[in-house]
PDB file of C-alpha atoms in Angstrom:
ATOM      1  CA  MET A 288    -159.197 201.542   1.601  1.00  0.00           C
ATOM      2  CA  GLN A 289    -160.096 203.671   4.598  1.00  0.00           C
ATOM      3  CA  ALA A 290    -159.460 207.396   4.098  1.00  0.00           C
ATOM      4  CA  ILE A 291    -159.911 210.751   5.781  1.00  0.00           C
ATOM      5  CA  ALA A 292    -160.060 214.265   4.346  1.00  0.00           C
ATOM      6  CA  ILE A 293    -158.627 217.419   5.922  1.00  0.00           C
ATOM      7  CA  ASP A 294    -159.448 220.901   4.633  1.00  0.00           C
ATOM      8  CA  ASP A 295    -160.249 224.145   6.411  1.00  0.00           C
ATOM      9  CA  GLU A 296    -163.047 224.844   3.893  1.00  0.00           C
ATOM     10  CA  PRO A 297    -166.222 222.811   4.595  1.00  0.00           C
ATOM     11  CA  PHE A 298    -167.355 223.219   0.987  1.00  0.00           C
ATOM     12  CA  ALA A 299    -164.120 221.618  -0.257  1.00  0.00           C
ATOM     13  CA  LEU A 300    -164.664 218.677   2.110  1.00  0.00           C
ATOM     14  CA  GLU A 301    -168.192 218.262   0.773  1.00  0.00           C
ATOM     15  CA  VAL A 302    -166.869 218.169  -2.807  1.00  0.00           C
ATOM     16  CA  VAL A 303    -164.381 215.436  -1.906  1.00  0.00           C
ATOM     17  CA  ARG A 304    -167.044 213.498  -0.008  1.00  0.00           C
ATOM     18  CA  ASN A 305    -169.477 213.587  -2.950  1.00  0.00           C
ATOM     19  CA  LEU A 306    -166.869 212.575  -5.512  1.00  0.00           C
ATOM     20  CA  LEU A 307    -165.560 209.714  -3.395  1.00  0.00           C
ATOM     21  CA  GLU A 308    -169.045 208.232  -3.176  1.00  0.00           C
ATOM     22  CA  GLU A 309    -168.521 207.218  -6.821  1.00  0.00           C
ATOM     23  CA  ILE A 310    -165.265 205.351  -6.071  1.00  0.00           C
ATOM     24  CA  PRO A 311    -166.156 202.002  -4.461  1.00  0.00           C
ATOM     25  CA  PHE A 312    -162.686 201.064  -3.179  1.00  0.00           C
ATOM     26  CA  ILE A 313    -162.335 204.259  -1.099  1.00  0.00           C
ATOM     27  CA  GLN A 314    -164.329 204.607   2.146  1.00  0.00           C
ATOM     28  CA  LEU A 315    -164.218 208.098   3.632  1.00  0.00           C
ATOM     29  CA  ALA A 316    -164.145 207.454   7.380  1.00  0.00           C
ATOM     30  CA  ALA A 317    -164.046 211.070   8.613  1.00  0.00           C
ATOM     31  CA  CYS A 318    -163.517 214.709   7.628  1.00  0.00           C
ATOM     32  CA  PHE A 319    -161.695 217.427   9.575  1.00  0.00           C
ATOM     33  CA  THR A 320    -161.376 221.194   9.182  1.00  0.00           C
ATOM     34  CA  LYS A 321    -158.243 221.306  11.352  1.00  0.00           C
ATOM     35  CA  ALA A 322    -155.270 219.003  10.865  1.00  0.00           C
ATOM     36  CA  VAL A 323    -154.574 218.760  14.596  1.00  0.00           C
ATOM     37  CA  GLU A 324    -158.052 217.263  15.139  1.00  0.00           C
ATOM     38  CA  ALA A 325    -157.143 214.306  12.927  1.00  0.00           C
ATOM     39  CA  ILE A 326    -154.128 213.175  14.961  1.00  0.00           C
ATOM     40  CA  SER A 327    -156.006 211.205  17.624  1.00  0.00           C
ATOM     41  CA  PHE A 328    -158.302 209.701  14.980  1.00  0.00           C
ATOM     42  CA  LEU A 329    -155.275 208.392  13.065  1.00  0.00           C
ATOM     43  CA  GLN A 330    -153.887 206.901  16.273  1.00  0.00           C
ATOM     44  CA  ASP A 331    -157.121 205.010  16.961  1.00  0.00           C
ATOM     45  CA  ASN A 332    -158.018 203.919  13.415  1.00  0.00           C
ATOM     46  CA  ASP A 333    -156.348 202.080  10.553  1.00  0.00           C
ATOM     47  CA  ILE A 334    -156.304 204.729   7.834  1.00  0.00           C
ATOM     48  CA  GLN A 335    -154.485 204.100   4.563  1.00  0.00           C
ATOM     49  CA  LEU A 336    -155.049 207.417   2.739  1.00  0.00           C
ATOM     50  CA  ILE A 337    -155.395 211.133   3.518  1.00  0.00           C
ATOM     51  CA  PHE A 338    -156.835 213.784   1.213  1.00  0.00           C
ATOM     52  CA  LEU A 339    -155.056 216.845   2.525  1.00  0.00           C
ATOM     53  CA  ASP A 340    -155.207 220.589   1.910  1.00  0.00           C
ATOM     54  CA  ILE A 341    -151.916 222.453   2.321  1.00  0.00           C
ATOM     55  CA  LYS A 342    -152.637 226.064   3.286  1.00  0.00           C
ATOM     56  CA  MET A 343    -154.613 225.898   6.503  1.00  0.00           C
ATOM     57  CA  PRO A 344    -154.544 228.083   9.630  1.00  0.00           C
ATOM     58  CA  GLY A 345    -152.489 226.715  12.489  1.00  0.00           C
ATOM     59  CA  LEU A 346    -150.914 223.487  11.262  1.00  0.00           C
ATOM     60  CA  SER A 347    -150.380 223.353   7.494  1.00  0.00           C
ATOM     61  CA  GLY A 348    -150.765 220.150   5.507  1.00  0.00           C
ATOM     62  CA  ILE A 349    -147.006 219.907   4.960  1.00  0.00           C
ATOM     63  CA  GLU A 350    -146.299 220.410   8.677  1.00  0.00           C
ATOM     64  CA  PHE A 351    -148.980 217.880   9.584  1.00  0.00           C
ATOM     65  CA  ILE A 352    -147.510 215.097   7.423  1.00  0.00           C
ATOM     66  CA  ARG A 353    -144.028 215.799   8.728  1.00  0.00           C
ATOM     67  CA  SER A 354    -145.316 215.479  12.298  1.00  0.00           C
ATOM     68  CA  LEU A 355    -146.567 211.911  11.798  1.00  0.00           C
ATOM     69  CA  PRO A 356    -144.119 209.099  12.643  1.00  0.00           C
ATOM     70  CA  LYS A 357    -145.548 206.785   9.980  1.00  0.00           C
ATOM     71  CA  PRO A 358    -147.904 208.792   7.771  1.00  0.00           C
ATOM     72  CA  PRO A 359    -150.471 207.069   5.561  1.00  0.00           C
ATOM     73  CA  MET A 360    -150.468 207.701   1.842  1.00  0.00           C
ATOM     74  CA  VAL A 361    -151.391 211.283   1.039  1.00  0.00           C
ATOM     75  CA  ILE A 362    -153.078 213.013  -1.887  1.00  0.00           C
ATOM     76  CA  PHE A 363    -152.705 216.768  -1.582  1.00  0.00           C
ATOM     77  CA  THR A 364    -155.725 218.852  -2.637  1.00  0.00           C
ATOM     78  CA  THR A 365    -154.907 222.539  -2.912  1.00  0.00           C
ATOM     79  CA  ALA A 366    -155.582 225.696  -4.889  1.00  0.00           C
ATOM     80  CA  TYR A 367    -151.878 226.550  -5.033  1.00  0.00           C
ATOM     81  CA  SER A 368    -149.254 225.019  -7.311  1.00  0.00           C
ATOM     82  CA  GLU A 369    -146.120 226.317  -5.591  1.00  0.00           C
ATOM     83  CA  HIS A 370    -145.953 223.432  -3.105  1.00  0.00           C
ATOM     84  CA  ALA A 371    -145.886 220.643  -5.710  1.00  0.00           C
ATOM     85  CA  VAL A 372    -142.149 219.936  -5.473  1.00  0.00           C
ATOM     86  CA  GLN A 373    -142.244 219.986  -1.677  1.00  0.00           C
ATOM     87  CA  SER A 374    -145.178 217.577  -1.621  1.00  0.00           C
ATOM     88  CA  PHE A 375    -143.409 214.983  -3.755  1.00  0.00           C
ATOM     89  CA  GLU A 376    -140.354 215.223  -1.519  1.00  0.00           C
ATOM     90  CA  LEU A 377    -142.763 213.864   1.106  1.00  0.00           C
ATOM     91  CA  ASP A 378    -143.610 210.935  -1.203  1.00  0.00           C
ATOM     92  CA  ALA A 379    -147.139 212.163  -1.900  1.00  0.00           C
ATOM     93  CA  ILE A 380    -149.188 209.865  -4.107  1.00  0.00           C
ATOM     94  CA  ASP A 381    -150.523 212.830  -6.087  1.00  0.00           C
ATOM     95  CA  TYR A 382    -151.080 216.584  -6.070  1.00  0.00           C
ATOM     96  CA  LEU A 383    -154.514 217.803  -7.146  1.00  0.00           C
ATOM     97  CA  LEU A 384    -155.121 221.446  -7.996  1.00  0.00           C
ATOM     98  CA  LYS A 385    -158.569 222.758  -7.099  1.00  0.00           C
ATOM     99  CA  PRO A 386    -161.005 222.672  -8.721  1.00  0.00           C
ATOM    100  CA  PHE A 387    -160.230 219.136  -9.893  1.00  0.00           C
ATOM    101  CA  SER A 388    -162.462 216.873 -11.965  1.00  0.00           C
ATOM    102  CA  PHE A 389    -163.768 213.443 -11.061  1.00  0.00           C
ATOM    103  CA  PRO A 390    -161.517 211.715 -13.658  1.00  0.00           C
ATOM    104  CA  ARG A 391    -158.479 213.458 -12.170  1.00  0.00           C
ATOM    105  CA  LEU A 392    -159.454 212.368  -8.646  1.00  0.00           C
ATOM    106  CA  LEU A 393    -160.122 208.833  -9.848  1.00  0.00           C
ATOM    107  CA  LYS A 394    -156.661 208.678 -11.430  1.00  0.00           C
ATOM    108  CA  ALA A 395    -155.071 209.704  -8.110  1.00  0.00           C
ATOM    109  CA  CYS A 396    -157.152 207.158  -6.183  1.00  0.00           C
ATOM    110  CA  ASN A 397    -156.173 204.392  -8.597  1.00  0.00           C
ATOM    111  CA  LYS A 398    -152.513 205.202  -7.976  1.00  0.00           C
ATOM    112  CA  ALA A 399    -153.105 204.955  -4.232  1.00  0.00           C
ATOM    113  CA  TYR A 400    -154.976 201.660  -4.625  1.00  0.00           C
ATOM    114  CA  GLU A 401    -152.187 200.122  -6.717  1.00  0.00           C
ATOM    115  CA  PHE A 402    -149.607 201.297  -4.189  1.00  0.00           C
ATOM    116  CA  GLN A 403    -151.590 199.743  -1.328  1.00  0.00           C
ATOM    117  CA  GLN A 404    -151.865 196.460  -3.237  1.00  0.00           C
ATOM    118  CA  MET A 405    -148.076 196.407  -3.631  1.00  0.00           C
ATOM    119  CA  LYS A 406    -147.662 196.931   0.115  1.00  0.00           C
ATOM    120  CA  ASP A 407    -150.206 194.235   0.980  1.00  0.00           C
ATOM    121  CA  ASN A 408    -148.557 191.722  -1.355  1.00  0.00           C
ATOM    122  CA  SER A 409    -145.126 192.381   0.136  1.00  0.00           C
ATOM    123  CA  LYS A 410    -146.405 191.477   3.623  1.00  0.00           C
ATOM    124  CA  GLN A 411    -147.255 187.946   2.472  1.00  0.00           C
ATOM    125  CA  ILE A 412    -143.686 187.026   1.525  1.00  0.00           C
ATOM    126  CA  ALA A 413    -141.685 185.021   4.065  1.00  0.00           C
ATOM    127  CA  PRO A 414    -138.113 186.221   4.641  1.00  0.00           C
ATOM    128  CA  GLU A 415    -136.685 182.773   3.908  1.00  0.00           C
ATOM    129  CA  THR A 416    -138.231 182.875   0.417  1.00  0.00           C
ATOM    130  CA  LEU A 417    -137.228 186.351  -0.665  1.00  0.00           C
ATOM    131  CA  PRO A 418    -138.195 186.836  -4.295  1.00  0.00           C
ATOM    132  CA  ILE A 419    -136.339 188.031  -7.331  1.00  0.00           C
ATOM    133  CA  ILE A 420    -137.551 191.366  -8.698  1.00  0.00           C
ATOM    134  CA  PHE A 421    -136.722 193.413 -11.765  1.00  0.00           C
ATOM    135  CA  ILE A 422    -135.844 197.078 -11.364  1.00  0.00           C
ATOM    136  CA  LYS A 423    -135.673 199.571 -14.216  1.00  0.00           C
ATOM    137  CA  SER A 424    -132.242 201.160 -14.452  1.00  0.00           C
ATOM    138  CA  GLY A 425    -131.820 203.476 -17.432  1.00  0.00           C
ATOM    139  CA  PHE A 426    -133.234 201.586 -20.407  1.00  0.00           C
ATOM    140  CA  GLU A 427    -132.766 198.151 -18.864  1.00  0.00           C
ATOM    141  CA  GLN A 428    -134.682 195.928 -16.464  1.00  0.00           C
ATOM    142  CA  ILE A 429    -132.140 194.639 -13.927  1.00  0.00           C
ATOM    143  CA  ARG A 430    -132.748 191.392 -12.042  1.00  0.00           C
ATOM    144  CA  ILE A 431    -132.226 191.704  -8.277  1.00  0.00           C
ATOM    145  CA  ASP A 432    -132.215 188.837  -5.818  1.00  0.00           C
ATOM    146  CA  LEU A 433    -133.601 190.466  -2.666  1.00  0.00           C
ATOM    147  CA  ALA A 434    -131.489 188.144  -0.534  1.00  0.00           C
ATOM    148  CA  ASP A 435    -128.481 190.098  -1.879  1.00  0.00           C
ATOM    149  CA  LEU A 436    -129.929 193.558  -1.176  1.00  0.00           C
ATOM    150  CA  ARG A 437    -128.213 195.175   1.815  1.00  0.00           C
ATOM    151  CA  TYR A 438    -129.858 198.586   1.798  1.00  0.00           C
ATOM    152  CA  ALA A 439    -131.522 201.164  -0.442  1.00  0.00           C
ATOM    153  CA  GLU A 440    -130.517 204.811  -0.336  1.00  0.00           C
ATOM    154  CA  SER A 441    -132.461 207.796  -1.700  1.00  0.00           C
ATOM    155  CA  ILE A 442    -130.348 210.188  -3.780  1.00  0.00           C
ATOM    156  CA  GLY A 443    -132.388 212.991  -5.327  1.00  0.00           C
ATOM    157  CA  ASN A 444    -135.042 211.424  -7.565  1.00  0.00           C
ATOM    158  CA  TYR A 445    -133.310 208.027  -7.557  1.00  0.00           C
ATOM    159  CA  MET A 446    -132.781 205.048  -5.286  1.00  0.00           C
ATOM    160  CA  LYS A 447    -129.308 203.555  -5.025  1.00  0.00           C
ATOM    161  CA  LEU A 448    -129.562 199.836  -4.287  1.00  0.00           C
ATOM    162  CA  HIS A 449    -126.526 198.414  -2.477  1.00  0.00           C
ATOM    163  CA  LEU A 450    -125.986 194.705  -3.045  1.00  0.00           C
ATOM    164  CA  ASN A 451    -123.660 191.994  -1.763  1.00  0.00           C
ATOM    165  CA  GLU A 452    -120.425 191.943  -3.768  1.00  0.00           C
ATOM    166  CA  GLN A 453    -122.000 193.757  -6.728  1.00  0.00           C
ATOM    167  CA  PRO A 454    -121.910 197.354  -7.989  1.00  0.00           C
ATOM    168  CA  PRO A 455    -124.838 199.502  -6.767  1.00  0.00           C
ATOM    169  CA  ILE A 456    -127.845 199.902  -9.044  1.00  0.00           C
ATOM    170  CA  MET A 457    -129.556 203.254  -9.620  1.00  0.00           C
ATOM    171  CA  SER A 458    -133.287 203.351 -10.324  1.00  0.00           C
ATOM    172  CA  ARG A 459    -135.756 206.216 -10.618  1.00  0.00           C
ATOM    173  CA  LEU A 460    -137.899 205.454  -7.558  1.00  0.00           C
ATOM    174  CA  THR A 461    -139.079 207.348  -4.511  1.00  0.00           C
ATOM    175  CA  THR A 462    -138.290 205.869  -1.114  1.00  0.00           C
ATOM    176  CA  SER A 463    -141.954 204.965  -0.618  1.00  0.00           C
ATOM    177  CA  GLU A 464    -142.109 203.212  -4.004  1.00  0.00           C
ATOM    178  CA  ALA A 465    -139.017 201.210  -3.125  1.00  0.00           C
ATOM    179  CA  GLU A 466    -140.455 200.435   0.314  1.00  0.00           C
ATOM    180  CA  ALA A 467    -143.634 199.096  -1.294  1.00  0.00           C
ATOM    181  CA  LEU A 468    -141.607 196.671  -3.421  1.00  0.00           C
ATOM    182  CA  LEU A 469    -139.781 195.168  -0.445  1.00  0.00           C
ATOM    183  CA  PRO A 470    -141.267 192.610   1.984  1.00  0.00           C
ATOM    184  CA  VAL A 471    -141.957 194.387   5.282  1.00  0.00           C
ATOM    185  CA  ASN A 472    -140.918 191.352   7.326  1.00  0.00           C
ATOM    186  CA  ALA A 473    -137.473 191.415   5.726  1.00  0.00           C
ATOM    187  CA  PHE A 474    -136.759 195.140   5.275  1.00  0.00           C
ATOM    188  CA  ILE A 475    -137.217 198.161   7.527  1.00  0.00           C
ATOM    189  CA  ARG A 476    -137.185 201.863   6.827  1.00  0.00           C
ATOM    190  CA  VAL A 477    -134.849 203.523   9.315  1.00  0.00           C
ATOM    191  CA  HIS A 478    -134.678 207.013   7.862  1.00  0.00           C
ATOM    192  CA  ARG A 479    -136.501 209.171   5.364  1.00  0.00           C
ATOM    193  CA  SER A 480    -133.805 208.184   2.840  1.00  0.00           C
ATOM    194  CA  PHE A 481    -132.783 204.644   3.881  1.00  0.00           C
ATOM    195  CA  ILE A 482    -134.317 201.159   3.875  1.00  0.00           C
ATOM    196  CA  VAL A 483    -132.209 198.285   5.203  1.00  0.00           C
ATOM    197  CA  ALA A 484    -132.407 194.496   5.208  1.00  0.00           C
ATOM    198  CA  LYS A 485    -133.156 193.381   8.761  1.00  0.00           C
ATOM    199  CA  GLU A 486    -130.902 190.326   8.572  1.00  0.00           C
ATOM    200  CA  LYS A 487    -127.964 192.478   7.456  1.00  0.00           C
ATOM    201  CA  ILE A 488    -128.041 194.672  10.595  1.00  0.00           C
ATOM    202  CA  THR A 489    -125.067 193.851  12.820  1.00  0.00           C
ATOM    203  CA  LYS A 490    -125.272 196.649  15.397  1.00  0.00           C
ATOM    204  CA  VAL A 491    -127.614 199.411  16.565  1.00  0.00           C
ATOM    205  CA  ASP A 492    -126.771 202.465  18.643  1.00  0.00           C
ATOM    206  CA  LYS A 493    -128.700 205.617  19.530  1.00  0.00           C
ATOM    207  CA  ARG A 494    -128.090 207.316  16.200  1.00  0.00           C
ATOM    208  CA  SER A 495    -127.349 204.613  13.663  1.00  0.00           C
ATOM    209  CA  VAL A 496    -127.785 201.079  12.456  1.00  0.00           C
ATOM    210  CA  TRP A 497    -124.711 199.288  11.206  1.00  0.00           C
ATOM    211  CA  LEU A 498    -124.321 196.763   8.422  1.00  0.00           C
ATOM    212  CA  ASN A 499    -120.834 195.552   9.299  1.00  0.00           C
ATOM    213  CA  GLU A 500    -118.724 198.670   8.641  1.00  0.00           C
ATOM    214  CA  THR A 501    -121.517 200.633   6.935  1.00  0.00           C
ATOM    215  CA  GLU A 502    -123.189 203.220   9.194  1.00  0.00           C
ATOM    216  CA  ILE A 503    -126.738 204.310   8.336  1.00  0.00           C
ATOM    217  CA  PRO A 504    -128.466 207.102  10.299  1.00  0.00           C
ATOM    218  CA  ILE A 505    -131.725 206.547  12.160  1.00  0.00           C
ATOM    219  CA  GLY A 506    -134.337 209.232  11.520  1.00  0.00           C
ATOM    220  CA  PRO A 507    -136.114 210.579  14.631  1.00  0.00           C
ATOM    221  CA  SER A 508    -139.527 209.409  13.400  1.00  0.00           C
ATOM    222  CA  TYR A 509    -138.262 205.835  12.880  1.00  0.00           C
ATOM    223  CA  ILE A 510    -136.813 205.207  16.356  1.00  0.00           C
ATOM    224  CA  THR A 511    -139.994 203.468  17.530  1.00  0.00           C
ATOM    225  CA  GLU A 512    -139.841 200.979  14.654  1.00  0.00           C
ATOM    226  CA  ILE A 513    -136.205 200.192  15.453  1.00  0.00           C
ATOM    227  CA  GLU A 514    -137.108 199.618  19.105  1.00  0.00           C
ATOM    228  CA  LYS A 515    -139.900 197.233  18.063  1.00  0.00           C
ATOM    229  CA  LEU A 516    -137.454 195.326  15.880  1.00  0.00           C
ATOM    230  CA  LEU A 517    -134.961 194.978  18.728  1.00  0.00           C
ATOM    231  CA  LYS A 518    -137.664 193.760  21.139  1.00  0.00           C
ATOM    232  CA  SER A 519    -138.918 191.171  18.644  1.00  0.00           C
ATOM    233  CA  THR A 520    -135.455 189.779  17.895  1.00  0.00           C
ATOM    234  CA  PRO A 521    -134.595 186.591  19.864  1.00  0.00           C
ATOM    235  CA  LYS A 522    -131.851 187.223  22.416  1.00  0.00           C
TER     236      LYS A 522
END
């Protein structure tokens, strides 16, 4: 996986660089002391992971991630614990408190690697052969035929899965974890809290996508993806 690191302290960047040299599946492509300097690099390069400090002059790590239309995976590296809840609301892979050990960093990187593998595997599934998956709901593993999944909705720490002619299913997942389970050629994220089945979309306007009578808002950072979908759909 290609990664970058952003931290206003050069020494902290050097620590990350040295530790990552021991992790063969992570290639550190670049380091930045200012978040704003990384924006053009992300636009020009395929980066899967960011190691990101939070408290930085100018643009903070939280503000930086929120500014990206489709942010890569992020592992926050910070000396402060008070932003942990906020970071996981942004679907961070992990939150490392400085000074962190190599085993702790390796654990975070393994989580990112597994997440990337899930995403890569989902891209290989054709929409006409949507698989059956099992989702944990309470103490049970519930079988879901993805052809019946209309949309997934984030509610607090849970995802509510809305199915054809079946009661919704609640599962303890983040939106990014749910997104990684779903084939990208069959499902699209339209909002920070919503993922919808492309074939179930019946109408699109400036603010919403519609699944028959169900209106789902479009988040500002997802408008470009919706436009791409509309352009790629046969007229």
